Short mmCIF file of C-alpha atoms in Angstrom, two decimals:
data_model
loop_
_atom_site.label_atom_id
_atom_site.label_comp_id
_atom_site.label_asym_id
_atom_site.label_seq_id
_atom_site.Cartn_x
_atom_site.Cartn_y
_atom_site.Cartn_z
CA MET A 1 -22.85 18.80 -20.28
CA LYS A 2 -25.75 16.66 -19.13
CA GLY A 3 -24.82 14.00 -21.68
CA LYS A 4 -21.23 13.89 -20.44
CA ALA A 5 -22.37 13.66 -16.82
CA ALA A 6 -24.75 10.82 -17.69
CA ARG A 7 -22.03 8.90 -19.53
CA ARG A 8 -19.62 9.42 -16.65
CA ARG A 9 -22.22 8.19 -14.17
CA GLY A 10 -22.93 5.18 -16.39
CA ARG A 11 -19.24 4.27 -16.49
CA GLN A 12 -19.04 4.55 -12.70
CA ILE A 13 -22.05 2.28 -12.24
CA ALA A 14 -20.60 -0.27 -14.67
CA LEU A 15 -17.24 -0.13 -12.89
CA HIS A 16 -18.84 -0.71 -9.50
CA ALA A 17 -20.94 -3.52 -10.92
CA VAL A 18 -17.76 -5.30 -12.04
CA LEU A 19 -15.54 -4.50 -9.06
CA GLY A 20 -18.20 -5.20 -6.41
CA PRO A 21 -18.39 -8.98 -7.01
CA LEU A 22 -14.61 -9.13 -7.36
CA ALA A 23 -14.26 -7.46 -3.96
CA LEU A 24 -16.64 -10.00 -2.45
CA VAL A 25 -14.60 -12.86 -3.94
CA TRP A 26 -11.47 -11.39 -2.33
CA LEU A 27 -13.18 -10.85 1.04
CA LEU A 28 -14.79 -14.30 1.21
CA PRO A 29 -11.62 -16.17 2.35
CA LEU A 30 -11.06 -13.56 5.07
CA TRP A 31 -14.64 -13.94 6.26
CA MET A 32 -14.35 -17.72 6.27
CA MET A 33 -11.17 -17.41 8.35
CA VAL A 34 -13.20 -15.45 10.93
CA VAL A 35 -15.99 -18.05 10.82
CA PHE A 36 -13.56 -20.97 11.23
CA SER A 37 -11.93 -19.25 14.21
CA THR A 38 -15.26 -19.50 16.07
CA MET A 39 -15.90 -23.18 15.29
CA PRO A 40 -14.66 -26.52 16.67
CA GLU A 41 -12.49 -28.63 14.40
CA ASN A 42 -15.30 -31.04 13.52
CA GLY A 43 -17.33 -28.01 12.41
CA ILE A 44 -14.51 -26.74 10.19
CA PHE A 45 -14.41 -30.03 8.27
CA SER A 46 -18.16 -30.52 8.23
CA PRO A 47 -19.68 -31.07 4.75
CA GLU A 48 -22.19 -28.36 5.57
CA ILE A 49 -20.95 -24.90 4.59
CA ARG A 50 -21.52 -22.36 7.36
CA LEU A 51 -21.24 -18.65 6.69
CA LEU A 52 -22.10 -17.35 10.16
CA PRO A 53 -19.76 -17.32 13.21
CA SER A 54 -20.22 -19.76 16.07
CA ASP A 55 -19.33 -19.37 19.76
CA ARG A 56 -15.95 -21.10 20.21
CA PHE A 57 -13.57 -18.19 19.58
CA LEU A 58 -12.56 -17.83 23.25
CA ALA A 59 -12.17 -21.60 23.65
CA ASN A 60 -9.94 -21.73 20.56
CA PHE A 61 -7.93 -18.79 21.85
CA ARG A 62 -7.42 -20.47 25.23
CA GLU A 63 -6.19 -23.58 23.41
CA LEU A 64 -3.87 -21.42 21.30
CA GLN A 65 -2.49 -19.66 24.38
CA ALA A 66 -1.97 -22.94 26.23
CA ASP A 67 -0.10 -24.56 23.31
CA THR A 68 2.11 -21.65 22.24
CA GLY A 69 2.05 -18.84 24.82
CA PHE A 70 0.61 -16.75 22.00
CA LEU A 71 0.35 -13.42 23.82
CA ARG A 72 4.09 -13.48 24.50
CA THR A 73 4.84 -14.21 20.85
CA VAL A 74 2.56 -11.35 19.77
CA LEU A 75 4.52 -9.01 22.05
CA VAL A 76 7.77 -10.20 20.45
CA SER A 77 6.30 -9.58 16.98
CA VAL A 78 5.15 -6.07 17.96
CA VAL A 79 8.59 -5.12 19.32
CA VAL A 80 10.38 -6.56 16.29
CA ALA A 81 8.02 -5.00 13.73
CA LEU A 82 8.00 -1.52 15.31
CA THR A 83 11.76 -1.43 15.89
CA THR A 84 12.53 -2.76 12.42
CA THR A 85 10.17 -0.24 10.81
CA VAL A 86 11.61 2.78 12.63
CA LEU A 87 15.27 1.85 12.10
CA SER A 88 14.75 0.77 8.49
CA VAL A 89 12.94 4.02 7.62
CA MET A 90 15.82 5.98 9.13
CA LEU A 91 18.50 4.01 7.27
CA THR A 92 16.71 3.99 3.93
CA SER A 93 15.98 7.71 4.20
CA MET A 94 19.63 8.51 4.81
CA ALA A 95 20.73 6.22 1.98
CA GLY A 96 18.22 7.74 -0.44
CA TRP A 97 19.32 11.25 0.56
CA ALA A 98 22.98 10.40 0.00
CA LEU A 99 22.26 8.98 -3.46
CA VAL A 100 20.43 12.16 -4.46
CA ARG A 101 22.57 14.86 -2.87
CA TYR A 102 26.13 13.58 -3.21
CA ARG A 103 28.12 12.98 -6.36
CA PHE A 104 30.85 10.41 -5.75
CA ARG A 105 32.81 7.90 -7.76
CA GLY A 106 30.91 4.65 -8.18
CA ARG A 107 27.50 6.23 -7.47
CA ALA A 108 25.96 4.71 -10.60
CA LEU A 109 27.37 1.30 -9.65
CA VAL A 110 25.86 1.54 -6.16
CA ILE A 111 22.44 2.36 -7.62
CA ALA A 112 22.77 -0.52 -10.09
CA VAL A 113 23.65 -2.94 -7.28
CA ILE A 114 20.63 -1.79 -5.25
CA PHE A 115 18.39 -2.34 -8.27
CA GLY A 116 20.02 -5.74 -8.80
CA THR A 117 19.28 -6.91 -5.27
CA LEU A 118 15.56 -6.52 -6.00
CA THR A 119 15.81 -9.37 -8.51
CA LEU A 120 17.46 -11.80 -6.07
CA PRO A 121 15.15 -14.40 -4.52
CA TYR A 122 15.12 -14.15 -0.74
CA PHE A 123 16.24 -17.77 -0.38
CA VAL A 124 19.52 -16.93 -2.13
CA VAL A 125 20.36 -14.50 0.68
CA VAL A 126 18.84 -16.10 3.76
CA ILE A 127 21.15 -19.14 4.02
CA PRO A 128 24.47 -17.19 3.92
CA GLN A 129 22.89 -14.64 6.25
CA PHE A 130 21.90 -17.36 8.71
CA ILE A 131 25.37 -18.96 8.63
CA MET A 132 27.02 -15.60 9.27
CA VAL A 133 24.71 -14.52 12.10
CA ALA A 134 24.23 -17.87 13.85
CA ARG A 135 27.53 -19.68 13.27
CA TYR A 136 30.16 -16.96 12.95
CA PHE A 137 28.70 -14.39 15.35
CA GLY A 138 26.74 -16.77 17.62
CA LEU A 139 23.77 -14.40 17.82
CA SER A 140 20.88 -16.81 17.34
CA ASN A 141 17.90 -16.34 19.69
CA THR A 142 18.75 -12.67 20.32
CA TRP A 143 16.95 -9.41 19.60
CA PHE A 144 19.91 -8.32 17.48
CA ALA A 145 19.51 -11.33 15.17
CA LEU A 146 15.77 -10.78 14.78
CA ILE A 147 15.95 -7.04 14.08
CA VAL A 148 19.26 -6.02 12.50
CA PRO A 149 19.82 -8.38 9.50
CA PRO A 150 16.51 -7.50 7.76
CA LEU A 151 17.01 -3.74 8.21
CA PHE A 152 18.50 -2.98 4.79
CA ASN A 153 15.67 -2.73 2.29
CA SER A 154 16.49 -2.01 -1.36
CA LEU A 155 12.92 -1.03 -2.16
CA GLY A 156 12.96 1.46 0.70
CA VAL A 157 16.17 3.07 -0.54
CA LEU A 158 14.71 3.46 -4.03
CA PHE A 159 11.45 4.82 -2.57
CA MET A 160 13.25 7.52 -0.63
CA ARG A 161 15.67 8.29 -3.47
CA GLN A 162 12.71 8.90 -5.77
CA ALA A 163 10.97 11.09 -3.18
CA PHE A 164 14.05 13.27 -2.61
CA SER A 165 14.84 13.51 -6.33
CA MET A 166 11.35 14.96 -6.95
CA MET A 167 12.04 17.86 -4.57
CA PRO A 168 13.52 21.09 -6.02
CA ALA A 169 17.28 21.14 -5.48
CA GLU A 170 17.16 24.95 -5.38
CA LEU A 171 15.33 24.74 -2.04
CA PHE A 172 18.19 22.81 -0.47
CA ASP A 173 20.82 24.99 -2.11
CA ALA A 174 19.16 28.13 -0.76
CA ALA A 175 19.15 26.67 2.74
CA GLN A 176 22.82 25.77 2.35
CA VAL A 177 23.65 29.33 1.29
CA GLU A 178 21.91 30.60 4.43
CA GLY A 179 24.30 28.51 6.50
CA VAL A 180 21.99 25.62 7.35
CA ARG A 181 23.94 22.44 7.90
CA GLU A 182 23.37 19.37 5.75
CA TRP A 183 21.93 17.33 8.60
CA GLN A 184 19.47 20.12 9.40
CA ILE A 185 18.44 20.37 5.73
CA PHE A 186 17.77 16.66 5.78
CA THR A 187 15.82 16.54 9.05
CA ARG A 188 13.97 19.88 8.94
CA ILE A 189 13.26 20.32 5.23
CA ALA A 190 13.58 17.07 3.27
CA LEU A 191 11.97 14.64 5.73
CA PRO A 192 8.86 16.80 6.41
CA LEU A 193 8.32 17.15 2.65
CA ALA A 194 8.64 13.37 2.26
CA LYS A 195 6.04 12.50 4.91
CA PRO A 196 3.61 10.74 2.50
CA THR A 197 6.40 8.57 1.10
CA ILE A 198 7.72 7.82 4.59
CA ALA A 199 4.21 6.80 5.74
CA ALA A 200 3.76 4.50 2.73
CA LEU A 201 7.21 2.97 3.27
CA ALA A 202 6.54 2.51 6.99
CA ILE A 203 3.33 0.59 6.23
CA ILE A 204 5.12 -1.67 3.74
CA LEU A 205 8.02 -2.34 6.13
CA PHE A 206 5.74 -2.96 9.13
CA LEU A 207 3.58 -5.45 7.25
CA ALA A 208 6.65 -7.20 5.82
CA SER A 209 8.19 -7.56 9.28
CA TRP A 210 4.88 -8.54 10.90
CA ASN A 211 4.32 -11.35 8.38
CA GLN A 212 7.93 -12.53 8.14
CA TYR A 213 8.24 -16.26 8.77
CA ILE A 214 11.41 -17.77 7.28
CA TRP A 215 14.04 -15.64 9.03
CA PRO A 216 12.50 -15.78 12.55
CA LEU A 217 11.97 -19.53 12.08
CA LEU A 218 15.67 -20.03 11.34
CA ILE A 219 17.22 -17.63 13.83
CA ALA A 220 14.88 -17.89 16.85
CA SER A 221 14.32 -21.49 17.88
CA GLN A 222 13.78 -20.82 21.60
CA PRO A 223 10.15 -20.30 22.73
CA HIS A 224 10.86 -16.96 24.44
CA MET A 225 12.11 -15.45 21.14
CA MET A 226 9.47 -16.89 18.79
CA THR A 227 7.38 -14.47 16.78
CA ALA A 228 3.65 -15.03 16.36
CA PRO A 229 3.75 -16.48 12.80
CA VAL A 230 6.38 -19.00 13.89
CA ALA A 231 4.29 -19.92 16.92
CA LEU A 232 1.32 -20.63 14.66
CA GLY A 233 3.54 -22.89 12.56
CA THR A 234 4.27 -25.06 15.58
CA LEU A 235 0.60 -26.05 15.71
CA ILE A 236 1.03 -28.05 12.51
CA GLY A 237 2.24 -31.44 13.73
CA VAL A 238 2.79 -34.83 12.17
CA THR A 239 -0.30 -36.43 13.65
CA ARG A 240 -2.43 -33.43 14.64
CA VAL A 241 -3.14 -29.95 13.30
CA SER A 242 -5.03 -27.50 15.54
CA TRP A 243 -7.00 -25.78 12.80
CA GLY A 244 -9.30 -23.91 15.16
CA ALA A 245 -6.36 -22.43 17.08
CA ILE A 246 -4.55 -21.60 13.84
CA MET A 247 -7.57 -19.74 12.45
CA THR A 248 -7.96 -17.87 15.73
CA GLY A 249 -4.30 -16.82 15.70
CA ALA A 250 -4.60 -15.76 12.06
CA VAL A 251 -7.54 -13.51 12.94
CA VAL A 252 -5.61 -11.95 15.82
CA LEU A 253 -2.60 -11.30 13.56
CA THR A 254 -4.76 -9.81 10.81
CA VAL A 255 -6.36 -7.15 13.01
CA PRO A 256 -3.17 -5.02 13.52
CA MET A 257 -2.52 -4.99 9.76
CA LEU A 258 -6.04 -3.77 9.06
CA VAL A 259 -5.81 -1.11 11.77
CA VAL A 260 -2.48 0.19 10.46
CA PHE A 261 -3.74 0.39 6.89
CA VAL A 262 -7.11 1.97 7.78
CA PHE A 263 -5.53 4.77 9.81
CA LEU A 264 -2.68 5.43 7.36
CA GLN A 265 -4.31 4.64 4.01
CA ARG A 266 -4.50 8.33 3.05
CA PHE A 267 -0.73 8.68 3.46
CA PHE A 268 -0.19 5.30 1.80
CA MET A 269 -2.04 6.25 -1.40
CA SER A 270 -0.44 9.69 -1.63
CA GLY A 271 3.01 8.20 -0.98
CA ILE A 272 2.62 5.48 -3.61
CA THR A 273 1.54 8.02 -6.25
CA ALA A 274 3.98 10.74 -5.21
CA GLY A 275 6.30 10.22 -8.19
CA ALA A 276 3.60 9.62 -10.78
CA VAL A 277 3.40 13.25 -11.89
CA LYS A 278 6.37 15.56 -12.17
#
């Protein structure tokens, strides 16, 4: 037993020895982003490599706010990301439940189409989507255009379908025999059991919406509807690029993602691995 424990400990030490430097390599660009956000532009492009923060973060943030109205764009991004996450989780949960519980003609075709949409590049969809929303419906620069078109998420439907398919059907059948309605089975039994998967899906959807750039850039050209990533893009001009302000905005946008993941990482890991063992 002592020999096995020693070998296991040796493997753990070797694993940490390999993964530790790799983690530092991954974290270095993030740390340099923080350092650059506290420096003037001439310091960012200085030949001397600086690894410690300076004192210009507030000055860079004031410049960022003056050029883009950044706090307003962050508020727009928060509203869009939270609303999109909640509505998309609801829709994908209902779609996944329907694909598991109901047997209907064409069910296999629907599942195949959902799988097929995962292989489509986003740029194949975004142009027809933009023409339909902006030209035919005239909904550009509206909350509806920012939130509703990205709601359907094929990955989310497959996530929830897998989660519901792993649950014992006998549990739902027993509730149905007792007279519990289908909607109550879904909301009071299935959804509570799928909490880890829902948490993992919510993190993925929130981060995807928070970082989305192409669709808000196309559909929201007015300053009052710009999201924060689009606002940062406006700082890249033909003759001047405000690198200090861009790095400062990137730091501000990174903090919510880290907070969401840190507080929900337990649910994220359990949700990702929920279907690994049956």
